[in-house]
Amino acid sequence: MIEAIVLAAGRGTRMGSVKPLVTVGGRPALAHVLDAARAAGISRLIVVLRRGLADEVGRAVDLRGCVEVLNDEPDAGMARSLGLGLAAVPPGAEGALILHADMPFLRPETVRAVSAVAARGARIAAPVYCGRRGFPVFFHRSCFAGLRRSARGDIGGRTYLDAHRDWVETVDVDDPGCVYDIDRESDLAAWEGACKCATNV
């Protein structure tokens, strides 16, 4: 069994609003990410939310079937949310896919492709579009302890990935949405399926 962790507790400072609730095509960004994961066959989703905004998010987004994890210290950075999400993965799971709530253009096909590589025994798996590594990134359970130790602030899992490049199995995808995140309102206006670099884990 492979879990999915959606990091949705970001401060949204540059966006000027709650990023999981930014409207994309008439719906919240987080809803698009959850849809992509569900369409790819991921039935159980761990969603890390900022405490104090969880109720607002829950009113706007269908969180049925999701495990809600509340981050009391969102200002501690992405590493805090990542650690909370990993801690919520049940013991029987082989590993977890890491997704971001600010990547609403991600396609289900990409989630399926990474899941397939993970199911074949990869320790780390990630999609690649236009020469750039994107999301979701899969980490086998054996990586969790090291991933938590290495994560700091908003760096998340980047340090761990850089230290274990030989473990990363990539799959080429035709999905610019796997490398495109929305940090600012201008990012939404600029979306044209262009090759851009997303936040690293």
mmCIF file with all atom_site columns, C-alpha atoms in Angstrom:
data_model
loop_
_atom_site.group_PDB
_atom_site.id
_atom_site.type_symbol
_atom_site.label_atom_id
_atom_site.label_alt_id
_atom_site.label_comp_id
_atom_site.label_asym_id
_atom_site.label_entity_id
_atom_site.label_seq_id
_atom_site.pdbx_PDB_ins_code
_atom_site.Cartn_x
_atom_site.Cartn_y
_atom_site.Cartn_z
_atom_site.occupancy
_atom_site.B_iso_or_equiv
_atom_site.pdbx_formal_charge
_atom_site.auth_seq_id
_atom_site.auth_comp_id
_atom_site.auth_asym_id
_atom_site.auth_atom_id
_atom_site.pdbx_PDB_model_num
ATOM 1   C CA . MET A 1 1   ? 0.000   0.000  0.000   1.00 0.00 ? 1   MET A CA 1
ATOM 2   C CA . ILE A 1 2   ? 1.254   3.437  -0.945  1.00 0.00 ? 2   ILE A CA 1
ATOM 3   C CA . GLU A 1 3   ? 0.079   6.501  0.964   1.00 0.00 ? 3   GLU A CA 1
ATOM 4   C CA . ALA A 1 4   ? -0.102  10.068 -0.314  1.00 0.00 ? 4   ALA A CA 1
ATOM 5   C CA . ILE A 1 5   ? 0.774   13.133 1.750   1.00 0.00 ? 5   ILE A CA 1
ATOM 6   C CA . VAL A 1 6   ? -0.476  16.507 0.547   1.00 0.00 ? 6   VAL A CA 1
ATOM 7   C CA . LEU A 1 7   ? 1.371   19.451 2.078   1.00 0.00 ? 7   LEU A CA 1
ATOM 8   C CA . ALA A 1 8   ? -1.232  22.200 2.432   1.00 0.00 ? 8   ALA A CA 1
ATOM 9   C CA . ALA A 1 9   ? -0.143  24.261 5.445   1.00 0.00 ? 9   ALA A CA 1
ATOM 10  C CA . GLY A 1 10  ? 1.971   26.822 3.630   1.00 0.00 ? 10  GLY A CA 1
ATOM 11  C CA . ARG A 1 11  ? 1.895   30.438 4.697   1.00 0.00 ? 11  ARG A CA 1
ATOM 12  C CA . GLY A 1 12  ? 1.066   31.783 1.235   1.00 0.00 ? 12  GLY A CA 1
ATOM 13  C CA . THR A 1 13  ? 3.019   34.960 1.988   1.00 0.00 ? 13  THR A CA 1
ATOM 14  C CA . ARG A 1 14  ? 3.907   35.722 -1.616  1.00 0.00 ? 14  ARG A CA 1
ATOM 15  C CA . MET A 1 15  ? 0.441   34.789 -2.848  1.00 0.00 ? 15  MET A CA 1
ATOM 16  C CA . GLY A 1 16  ? -1.231  37.046 -0.309  1.00 0.00 ? 16  GLY A CA 1
ATOM 17  C CA . SER A 1 17  ? -3.931  34.462 0.404   1.00 0.00 ? 17  SER A CA 1
ATOM 18  C CA . VAL A 1 18  ? -4.388  30.880 1.581   1.00 0.00 ? 18  VAL A CA 1
ATOM 19  C CA . LYS A 1 19  ? -2.733  28.889 -1.206  1.00 0.00 ? 19  LYS A CA 1
ATOM 20  C CA . PRO A 1 20  ? -4.824  25.708 -0.878  1.00 0.00 ? 20  PRO A CA 1
ATOM 21  C CA . LEU A 1 21  ? -7.907  27.858 -1.474  1.00 0.00 ? 21  LEU A CA 1
ATOM 22  C CA . VAL A 1 22  ? -6.616  29.904 -4.410  1.00 0.00 ? 22  VAL A CA 1
ATOM 23  C CA . THR A 1 23  ? -9.211  29.626 -7.155  1.00 0.00 ? 23  THR A CA 1
ATOM 24  C CA . VAL A 1 24  ? -8.075  27.757 -10.251 1.00 0.00 ? 24  VAL A CA 1
ATOM 25  C CA . GLY A 1 25  ? -10.689 27.141 -12.907 1.00 0.00 ? 25  GLY A CA 1
ATOM 26  C CA . GLY A 1 26  ? -13.430 27.981 -10.440 1.00 0.00 ? 26  GLY A CA 1
ATOM 27  C CA . ARG A 1 27  ? -12.250 25.548 -7.761  1.00 0.00 ? 27  ARG A CA 1
ATOM 28  C CA . PRO A 1 28  ? -9.665  25.612 -4.939  1.00 0.00 ? 28  PRO A CA 1
ATOM 29  C CA . ALA A 1 29  ? -6.133  24.576 -5.867  1.00 0.00 ? 29  ALA A CA 1
ATOM 30  C CA . LEU A 1 30  ? -6.142  21.844 -3.216  1.00 0.00 ? 30  LEU A CA 1
ATOM 31  C CA . ALA A 1 31  ? -9.266  20.299 -4.745  1.00 0.00 ? 31  ALA A CA 1
ATOM 32  C CA . HIS A 1 32  ? -7.436  19.850 -8.055  1.00 0.00 ? 32  HIS A CA 1
ATOM 33  C CA . VAL A 1 33  ? -4.503  18.117 -6.343  1.00 0.00 ? 33  VAL A CA 1
ATOM 34  C CA . LEU A 1 34  ? -6.786  15.766 -4.427  1.00 0.00 ? 34  LEU A CA 1
ATOM 35  C CA . ASP A 1 35  ? -8.703  15.000 -7.620  1.00 0.00 ? 35  ASP A CA 1
ATOM 36  C CA . ALA A 1 36  ? -5.480  14.069 -9.405  1.00 0.00 ? 36  ALA A CA 1
ATOM 37  C CA . ALA A 1 37  ? -4.461  11.708 -6.623  1.00 0.00 ? 37  ALA A CA 1
ATOM 38  C CA . ARG A 1 38  ? -7.902  10.108 -6.392  1.00 0.00 ? 38  ARG A CA 1
ATOM 39  C CA . ALA A 1 39  ? -8.155  9.680  -10.151 1.00 0.00 ? 39  ALA A CA 1
ATOM 40  C CA . ALA A 1 40  ? -4.801  7.912  -10.024 1.00 0.00 ? 40  ALA A CA 1
ATOM 41  C CA . GLY A 1 41  ? -6.205  5.362  -7.580  1.00 0.00 ? 41  GLY A CA 1
ATOM 42  C CA . ILE A 1 42  ? -4.939  6.795  -4.291  1.00 0.00 ? 42  ILE A CA 1
ATOM 43  C CA . SER A 1 43  ? -7.857  6.260  -1.938  1.00 0.00 ? 43  SER A CA 1
ATOM 44  C CA . ARG A 1 44  ? -6.320  7.404  1.353   1.00 0.00 ? 44  ARG A CA 1
ATOM 45  C CA . LEU A 1 45  ? -4.835  10.885 1.474   1.00 0.00 ? 45  LEU A CA 1
ATOM 46  C CA . ILE A 1 46  ? -3.026  12.496 4.382   1.00 0.00 ? 46  ILE A CA 1
ATOM 47  C CA . VAL A 1 47  ? -3.577  16.257 4.168   1.00 0.00 ? 47  VAL A CA 1
ATOM 48  C CA . VAL A 1 48  ? -1.424  18.495 6.357   1.00 0.00 ? 48  VAL A CA 1
ATOM 49  C CA . LEU A 1 49  ? -3.322  21.698 7.120   1.00 0.00 ? 49  LEU A CA 1
ATOM 50  C CA . ARG A 1 50  ? -2.517  24.841 9.001   1.00 0.00 ? 50  ARG A CA 1
ATOM 51  C CA . ARG A 1 51  ? -4.318  24.799 12.354  1.00 0.00 ? 51  ARG A CA 1
ATOM 52  C CA . GLY A 1 52  ? -6.768  27.671 12.450  1.00 0.00 ? 52  GLY A CA 1
ATOM 53  C CA . LEU A 1 53  ? -7.550  27.353 8.754   1.00 0.00 ? 53  LEU A CA 1
ATOM 54  C CA . ALA A 1 54  ? -8.574  23.705 8.686   1.00 0.00 ? 54  ALA A CA 1
ATOM 55  C CA . ASP A 1 55  ? -12.281 24.455 9.097   1.00 0.00 ? 55  ASP A CA 1
ATOM 56  C CA . GLU A 1 56  ? -12.208 27.007 6.290   1.00 0.00 ? 56  GLU A CA 1
ATOM 57  C CA . VAL A 1 57  ? -10.433 24.566 4.007   1.00 0.00 ? 57  VAL A CA 1
ATOM 58  C CA . GLY A 1 58  ? -12.854 21.801 4.971   1.00 0.00 ? 58  GLY A CA 1
ATOM 59  C CA . ARG A 1 59  ? -15.827 23.947 3.966   1.00 0.00 ? 59  ARG A CA 1
ATOM 60  C CA . ALA A 1 60  ? -14.348 24.667 0.559   1.00 0.00 ? 60  ALA A CA 1
ATOM 61  C CA . VAL A 1 61  ? -12.736 21.328 -0.306  1.00 0.00 ? 61  VAL A CA 1
ATOM 62  C CA . ASP A 1 62  ? -14.094 17.777 -0.167  1.00 0.00 ? 62  ASP A CA 1
ATOM 63  C CA . LEU A 1 63  ? -11.853 16.109 2.417   1.00 0.00 ? 63  LEU A CA 1
ATOM 64  C CA . ARG A 1 64  ? -13.889 12.926 2.713   1.00 0.00 ? 64  ARG A CA 1
ATOM 65  C CA . GLY A 1 65  ? -11.569 9.943  2.879   1.00 0.00 ? 65  GLY A CA 1
ATOM 66  C CA . CYS A 1 66  ? -8.686  12.182 3.927   1.00 0.00 ? 66  CYS A CA 1
ATOM 67  C CA . VAL A 1 67  ? -6.724  12.003 7.144   1.00 0.00 ? 67  VAL A CA 1
ATOM 68  C CA . GLU A 1 68  ? -6.403  15.581 8.351   1.00 0.00 ? 68  GLU A CA 1
ATOM 69  C CA . VAL A 1 69  ? -3.164  16.402 10.166  1.00 0.00 ? 69  VAL A CA 1
ATOM 70  C CA . LEU A 1 70  ? -2.982  19.824 11.806  1.00 0.00 ? 70  LEU A CA 1
ATOM 71  C CA . ASN A 1 71  ? 0.251   21.786 11.845  1.00 0.00 ? 71  ASN A CA 1
ATOM 72  C CA . ASP A 1 72  ? 0.507   23.978 14.959  1.00 0.00 ? 72  ASP A CA 1
ATOM 73  C CA . GLU A 1 73  ? 3.787   25.497 13.784  1.00 0.00 ? 73  GLU A CA 1
ATOM 74  C CA . PRO A 1 74  ? 3.383   26.282 10.078  1.00 0.00 ? 74  PRO A CA 1
ATOM 75  C CA . ASP A 1 75  ? 5.915   29.096 10.330  1.00 0.00 ? 75  ASP A CA 1
ATOM 76  C CA . ALA A 1 76  ? 8.562   26.445 11.064  1.00 0.00 ? 76  ALA A CA 1
ATOM 77  C CA . GLY A 1 77  ? 8.512   25.731 7.337   1.00 0.00 ? 77  GLY A CA 1
ATOM 78  C CA . MET A 1 78  ? 7.817   22.847 5.024   1.00 0.00 ? 78  MET A CA 1
ATOM 79  C CA . ALA A 1 79  ? 9.971   20.476 7.050   1.00 0.00 ? 79  ALA A CA 1
ATOM 80  C CA . ARG A 1 80  ? 7.475   20.626 9.907   1.00 0.00 ? 80  ARG A CA 1
ATOM 81  C CA . SER A 1 81  ? 4.568   19.676 7.652   1.00 0.00 ? 81  SER A CA 1
ATOM 82  C CA . LEU A 1 82  ? 6.589   16.937 5.993   1.00 0.00 ? 82  LEU A CA 1
ATOM 83  C CA . GLY A 1 83  ? 7.509   15.427 9.356   1.00 0.00 ? 83  GLY A CA 1
ATOM 84  C CA . LEU A 1 84  ? 3.893   15.484 10.540  1.00 0.00 ? 84  LEU A CA 1
ATOM 85  C CA . GLY A 1 85  ? 2.728   13.861 7.328   1.00 0.00 ? 85  GLY A CA 1
ATOM 86  C CA . LEU A 1 86  ? 5.322   11.089 7.511   1.00 0.00 ? 86  LEU A CA 1
ATOM 87  C CA . ALA A 1 87  ? 4.403   10.399 11.135  1.00 0.00 ? 87  ALA A CA 1
ATOM 88  C CA . ALA A 1 88  ? 0.786   9.852  10.042  1.00 0.00 ? 88  ALA A CA 1
ATOM 89  C CA . VAL A 1 89  ? 1.667   7.120  7.537   1.00 0.00 ? 89  VAL A CA 1
ATOM 90  C CA . PRO A 1 90  ? 0.384   3.807  8.951   1.00 0.00 ? 90  PRO A CA 1
ATOM 91  C CA . PRO A 1 91  ? 2.888   1.025  9.731   1.00 0.00 ? 91  PRO A CA 1
ATOM 92  C CA . GLY A 1 92  ? 1.660   -1.224 6.925   1.00 0.00 ? 92  GLY A CA 1
ATOM 93  C CA . ALA A 1 93  ? 2.356   1.272  4.149   1.00 0.00 ? 93  ALA A CA 1
ATOM 94  C CA . GLU A 1 94  ? 5.350   0.698  1.891   1.00 0.00 ? 94  GLU A CA 1
ATOM 95  C CA . GLY A 1 95  ? 5.977   4.394  1.520   1.00 0.00 ? 95  GLY A CA 1
ATOM 96  C CA . ALA A 1 96  ? 4.414   7.701  0.614   1.00 0.00 ? 96  ALA A CA 1
ATOM 97  C CA . LEU A 1 97  ? 3.983   10.057 -2.302  1.00 0.00 ? 97  LEU A CA 1
ATOM 98  C CA . ILE A 1 98  ? 4.608   13.697 -1.442  1.00 0.00 ? 98  ILE A CA 1
ATOM 99  C CA . LEU A 1 99  ? 2.366   16.233 -3.194  1.00 0.00 ? 99  LEU A CA 1
ATOM 100 C CA . HIS A 1 100 ? 1.912   19.985 -2.829  1.00 0.00 ? 100 HIS A CA 1
ATOM 101 C CA . ALA A 1 101 ? -1.379  21.851 -2.596  1.00 0.00 ? 101 ALA A CA 1
ATOM 102 C CA . ASP A 1 102 ? 0.006   24.646 -4.779  1.00 0.00 ? 102 ASP A CA 1
ATOM 103 C CA . MET A 1 103 ? 0.449   22.420 -7.860  1.00 0.00 ? 103 MET A CA 1
ATOM 104 C CA . PRO A 1 104 ? -3.117  22.332 -9.244  1.00 0.00 ? 104 PRO A CA 1
ATOM 105 C CA . PHE A 1 105 ? -2.120  21.458 -12.806 1.00 0.00 ? 105 PHE A CA 1
ATOM 106 C CA . LEU A 1 106 ? -0.666  18.051 -11.900 1.00 0.00 ? 106 LEU A CA 1
ATOM 107 C CA . ARG A 1 107 ? -2.168  15.263 -14.011 1.00 0.00 ? 107 ARG A CA 1
ATOM 108 C CA . PRO A 1 108 ? -3.422  11.908 -12.670 1.00 0.00 ? 108 PRO A CA 1
ATOM 109 C CA . GLU A 1 109 ? -1.295  10.124 -15.270 1.00 0.00 ? 109 GLU A CA 1
ATOM 110 C CA . THR A 1 110 ? 1.823   11.437 -13.565 1.00 0.00 ? 110 THR A CA 1
ATOM 111 C CA . VAL A 1 111 ? 0.704   10.222 -10.153 1.00 0.00 ? 111 VAL A CA 1
ATOM 112 C CA . ARG A 1 112 ? -0.010  6.808  -11.659 1.00 0.00 ? 112 ARG A CA 1
ATOM 113 C CA . ALA A 1 113 ? 3.373   6.692  -13.392 1.00 0.00 ? 113 ALA A CA 1
ATOM 114 C CA . VAL A 1 114 ? 5.301   7.447  -10.191 1.00 0.00 ? 114 VAL A CA 1
ATOM 115 C CA . SER A 1 115 ? 3.153   4.991  -8.225  1.00 0.00 ? 115 SER A CA 1
ATOM 116 C CA . ALA A 1 116 ? 3.974   2.278  -10.754 1.00 0.00 ? 116 ALA A CA 1
ATOM 117 C CA . VAL A 1 117 ? 7.715   2.848  -10.346 1.00 0.00 ? 117 VAL A CA 1
ATOM 118 C CA . ALA A 1 118 ? 7.280   2.798  -6.564  1.00 0.00 ? 118 ALA A CA 1
ATOM 119 C CA . ALA A 1 119 ? 5.331   -0.460 -6.734  1.00 0.00 ? 119 ALA A CA 1
ATOM 120 C CA . ARG A 1 120 ? 8.250   -2.073 -8.544  1.00 0.00 ? 120 ARG A CA 1
ATOM 121 C CA . GLY A 1 121 ? 10.447  -1.512 -5.495  1.00 0.00 ? 121 GLY A CA 1
ATOM 122 C CA . ALA A 1 122 ? 11.996  1.939  -5.904  1.00 0.00 ? 122 ALA A CA 1
ATOM 123 C CA . ARG A 1 123 ? 13.340  3.572  -2.772  1.00 0.00 ? 123 ARG A CA 1
ATOM 124 C CA . ILE A 1 124 ? 12.732  7.031  -4.267  1.00 0.00 ? 124 ILE A CA 1
ATOM 125 C CA . ALA A 1 125 ? 10.780  7.804  -7.435  1.00 0.00 ? 125 ALA A CA 1
ATOM 126 C CA . ALA A 1 126 ? 9.952   11.039 -9.212  1.00 0.00 ? 126 ALA A CA 1
ATOM 127 C CA . PRO A 1 127 ? 8.615   12.312 -12.526 1.00 0.00 ? 127 PRO A CA 1
ATOM 128 C CA . VAL A 1 128 ? 10.736  14.322 -14.922 1.00 0.00 ? 128 VAL A CA 1
ATOM 129 C CA . TYR A 1 129 ? 9.389   16.856 -17.373 1.00 0.00 ? 129 TYR A CA 1
ATOM 130 C CA . CYS A 1 130 ? 11.521  19.006 -19.661 1.00 0.00 ? 130 CYS A CA 1
ATOM 131 C CA . GLY A 1 131 ? 14.648  17.820 -17.841 1.00 0.00 ? 131 GLY A CA 1
ATOM 132 C CA . ARG A 1 132 ? 13.357  18.874 -14.412 1.00 0.00 ? 132 ARG A CA 1
ATOM 133 C CA . ARG A 1 133 ? 12.402  16.667 -11.518 1.00 0.00 ? 133 ARG A CA 1
ATOM 134 C CA . GLY A 1 134 ? 8.850   17.235 -10.375 1.00 0.00 ? 134 GLY A CA 1
ATOM 135 C CA . PHE A 1 135 ? 6.121   15.883 -8.134  1.00 0.00 ? 135 PHE A CA 1
ATOM 136 C CA . PRO A 1 136 ? 4.883   13.698 -6.649  1.00 0.00 ? 136 PRO A CA 1
ATOM 137 C CA . VAL A 1 137 ? 8.040   12.256 -5.155  1.00 0.00 ? 137 VAL A CA 1
ATOM 138 C CA . PHE A 1 138 ? 7.797   8.795  -3.614  1.00 0.00 ? 138 PHE A CA 1
ATOM 139 C CA . PHE A 1 139 ? 9.846   7.779  -0.593  1.00 0.00 ? 139 PHE A CA 1
ATOM 140 C CA . HIS A 1 140 ? 10.009  4.200  0.636   1.00 0.00 ? 140 HIS A CA 1
ATOM 141 C CA . ARG A 1 141 ? 9.397   3.768  4.357   1.00 0.00 ? 141 ARG A CA 1
ATOM 142 C CA . SER A 1 142 ? 13.089  2.993  4.848   1.00 0.00 ? 142 SER A CA 1
ATOM 143 C CA . CYS A 1 143 ? 13.798  6.620  3.888   1.00 0.00 ? 143 CYS A CA 1
ATOM 144 C CA . PHE A 1 144 ? 11.469  8.229  6.421   1.00 0.00 ? 144 PHE A CA 1
ATOM 145 C CA . ALA A 1 145 ? 13.857  8.528  9.378   1.00 0.00 ? 145 ALA A CA 1
ATOM 146 C CA . GLY A 1 146 ? 16.652  10.035 7.308   1.00 0.00 ? 146 GLY A CA 1
ATOM 147 C CA . LEU A 1 147 ? 14.225  12.306 5.500   1.00 0.00 ? 147 LEU A CA 1
ATOM 148 C CA . ARG A 1 148 ? 12.924  13.710 8.782   1.00 0.00 ? 148 ARG A CA 1
ATOM 149 C CA . ARG A 1 149 ? 16.443  14.244 10.132  1.00 0.00 ? 149 ARG A CA 1
ATOM 150 C CA . SER A 1 150 ? 17.645  16.090 7.066   1.00 0.00 ? 150 SER A CA 1
ATOM 151 C CA . ALA A 1 151 ? 14.593  18.320 6.552   1.00 0.00 ? 151 ALA A CA 1
ATOM 152 C CA . ARG A 1 152 ? 15.093  21.900 7.732   1.00 0.00 ? 152 ARG A CA 1
ATOM 153 C CA . GLY A 1 153 ? 12.849  24.935 7.342   1.00 0.00 ? 153 GLY A CA 1
ATOM 154 C CA . ASP A 1 154 ? 11.477  25.248 3.832   1.00 0.00 ? 154 ASP A CA 1
ATOM 155 C CA . ILE A 1 155 ? 14.106  22.980 2.319   1.00 0.00 ? 155 ILE A CA 1
ATOM 156 C CA . GLY A 1 156 ? 12.010  19.901 3.043   1.00 0.00 ? 156 GLY A CA 1
ATOM 157 C CA . GLY A 1 157 ? 13.454  16.787 1.429   1.00 0.00 ? 157 GLY A CA 1
ATOM 158 C CA . ARG A 1 158 ? 15.865  18.431 -0.991  1.00 0.00 ? 158 ARG A CA 1
ATOM 159 C CA . THR A 1 159 ? 18.939  17.690 1.117   1.00 0.00 ? 159 THR A CA 1
ATOM 160 C CA . TYR A 1 160 ? 17.974  14.030 1.423   1.00 0.00 ? 160 TYR A CA 1
ATOM 161 C CA . LEU A 1 161 ? 17.349  13.728 -2.308  1.00 0.00 ? 161 LEU A CA 1
ATOM 162 C CA . ASP A 1 162 ? 20.685  15.320 -3.144  1.00 0.00 ? 162 ASP A CA 1
ATOM 163 C CA . ALA A 1 163 ? 22.456  12.918 -0.783  1.00 0.00 ? 163 ALA A CA 1
ATOM 164 C CA . HIS A 1 164 ? 20.766  9.862  -2.299  1.00 0.00 ? 164 HIS A CA 1
ATOM 165 C CA . ARG A 1 165 ? 20.694  10.611 -6.015  1.00 0.00 ? 165 ARG A CA 1
ATOM 166 C CA . ASP A 1 166 ? 21.646  7.033  -6.818  1.00 0.00 ? 166 ASP A CA 1
ATOM 167 C CA . TRP A 1 167 ? 18.392  5.857  -5.242  1.00 0.00 ? 167 TRP A CA 1
ATOM 168 C CA . VAL A 1 168 ? 16.159  8.096  -7.328  1.00 0.00 ? 168 VAL A CA 1
ATOM 169 C CA . GLU A 1 169 ? 14.323  6.344  -10.147 1.00 0.00 ? 169 GLU A CA 1
ATOM 170 C CA . THR A 1 170 ? 12.755  8.778  -12.574 1.00 0.00 ? 170 THR A CA 1
ATOM 171 C CA . VAL A 1 171 ? 9.991   8.468  -15.115 1.00 0.00 ? 171 VAL A CA 1
ATOM 172 C CA . ASP A 1 172 ? 9.614   10.854 -18.043 1.00 0.00 ? 172 ASP A CA 1
ATOM 173 C CA . VAL A 1 173 ? 6.146   12.387 -18.246 1.00 0.00 ? 173 VAL A CA 1
ATOM 174 C CA . ASP A 1 174 ? 4.355   14.760 -20.586 1.00 0.00 ? 174 ASP A CA 1
ATOM 175 C CA . ASP A 1 175 ? 3.048   16.906 -17.760 1.00 0.00 ? 175 ASP A CA 1
ATOM 176 C CA . PRO A 1 176 ? 4.257   20.476 -17.202 1.00 0.00 ? 176 PRO A CA 1
ATOM 177 C CA . GLY A 1 177 ? 1.969   20.603 -14.178 1.00 0.00 ? 177 GLY A CA 1
ATOM 178 C CA . CYS A 1 178 ? 4.330   18.343 -12.242 1.00 0.00 ? 178 CYS A CA 1
ATOM 179 C CA . VAL A 1 179 ? 6.966   21.086 -12.176 1.00 0.00 ? 179 VAL A CA 1
ATOM 180 C CA . TYR A 1 180 ? 4.762   24.166 -11.918 1.00 0.00 ? 180 TYR A CA 1
ATOM 181 C CA . ASP A 1 181 ? 3.739   25.611 -8.583  1.00 0.00 ? 181 ASP A CA 1
ATOM 182 C CA . ILE A 1 182 ? 1.784   28.769 -7.868  1.00 0.00 ? 182 ILE A CA 1
ATOM 183 C CA . ASP A 1 183 ? 3.602   31.051 -5.450  1.00 0.00 ? 183 ASP A CA 1
ATOM 184 C CA . ARG A 1 184 ? 2.184   34.331 -6.734  1.00 0.00 ? 184 ARG A CA 1
ATOM 185 C CA . GLU A 1 185 ? -0.929  35.498 -8.539  1.00 0.00 ? 185 GLU A CA 1
ATOM 186 C CA . SER A 1 186 ? 1.287   36.136 -11.556 1.00 0.00 ? 186 SER A CA 1
ATOM 187 C CA . ASP A 1 187 ? 2.054   32.391 -11.691 1.00 0.00 ? 187 ASP A CA 1
ATOM 188 C CA . LEU A 1 188 ? -1.602  31.684 -12.380 1.00 0.00 ? 188 LEU A CA 1
ATOM 189 C CA . ALA A 1 189 ? -1.745  34.321 -15.085 1.00 0.00 ? 189 ALA A CA 1
ATOM 190 C CA . ALA A 1 190 ? 1.465   33.001 -16.631 1.00 0.00 ? 190 ALA A CA 1
ATOM 191 C CA . TRP A 1 191 ? 0.426   29.346 -16.800 1.00 0.00 ? 191 TRP A CA 1
ATOM 192 C CA . GLU A 1 192 ? 0.765   28.159 -20.371 1.00 0.00 ? 192 GLU A CA 1
ATOM 193 C CA . GLY A 1 193 ? 2.064   24.656 -19.746 1.00 0.00 ? 193 GLY A CA 1
ATOM 194 C CA . ALA A 1 194 ? 5.561   26.125 -19.813 1.00 0.00 ? 194 ALA A CA 1
ATOM 195 C CA . CYS A 1 195 ? 8.561   24.324 -18.326 1.00 0.00 ? 195 CYS A CA 1
ATOM 196 C CA . LYS A 1 196 ? 9.233   25.843 -14.913 1.00 0.00 ? 196 LYS A CA 1
ATOM 197 C CA . CYS A 1 197 ? 10.873  24.615 -11.767 1.00 0.00 ? 197 CYS A CA 1
ATOM 198 C CA . ALA A 1 198 ? 8.656   23.764 -8.807  1.00 0.00 ? 198 ALA A CA 1
ATOM 199 C CA . THR A 1 199 ? 9.452   23.811 -5.129  1.00 0.00 ? 199 THR A CA 1
ATOM 200 C CA . ASN A 1 200 ? 11.634  20.861 -4.173  1.00 0.00 ? 200 ASN A CA 1
ATOM 201 C CA . VAL A 1 201 ? 9.808   18.551 -1.742  1.00 0.00 ? 201 VAL A CA 1
#
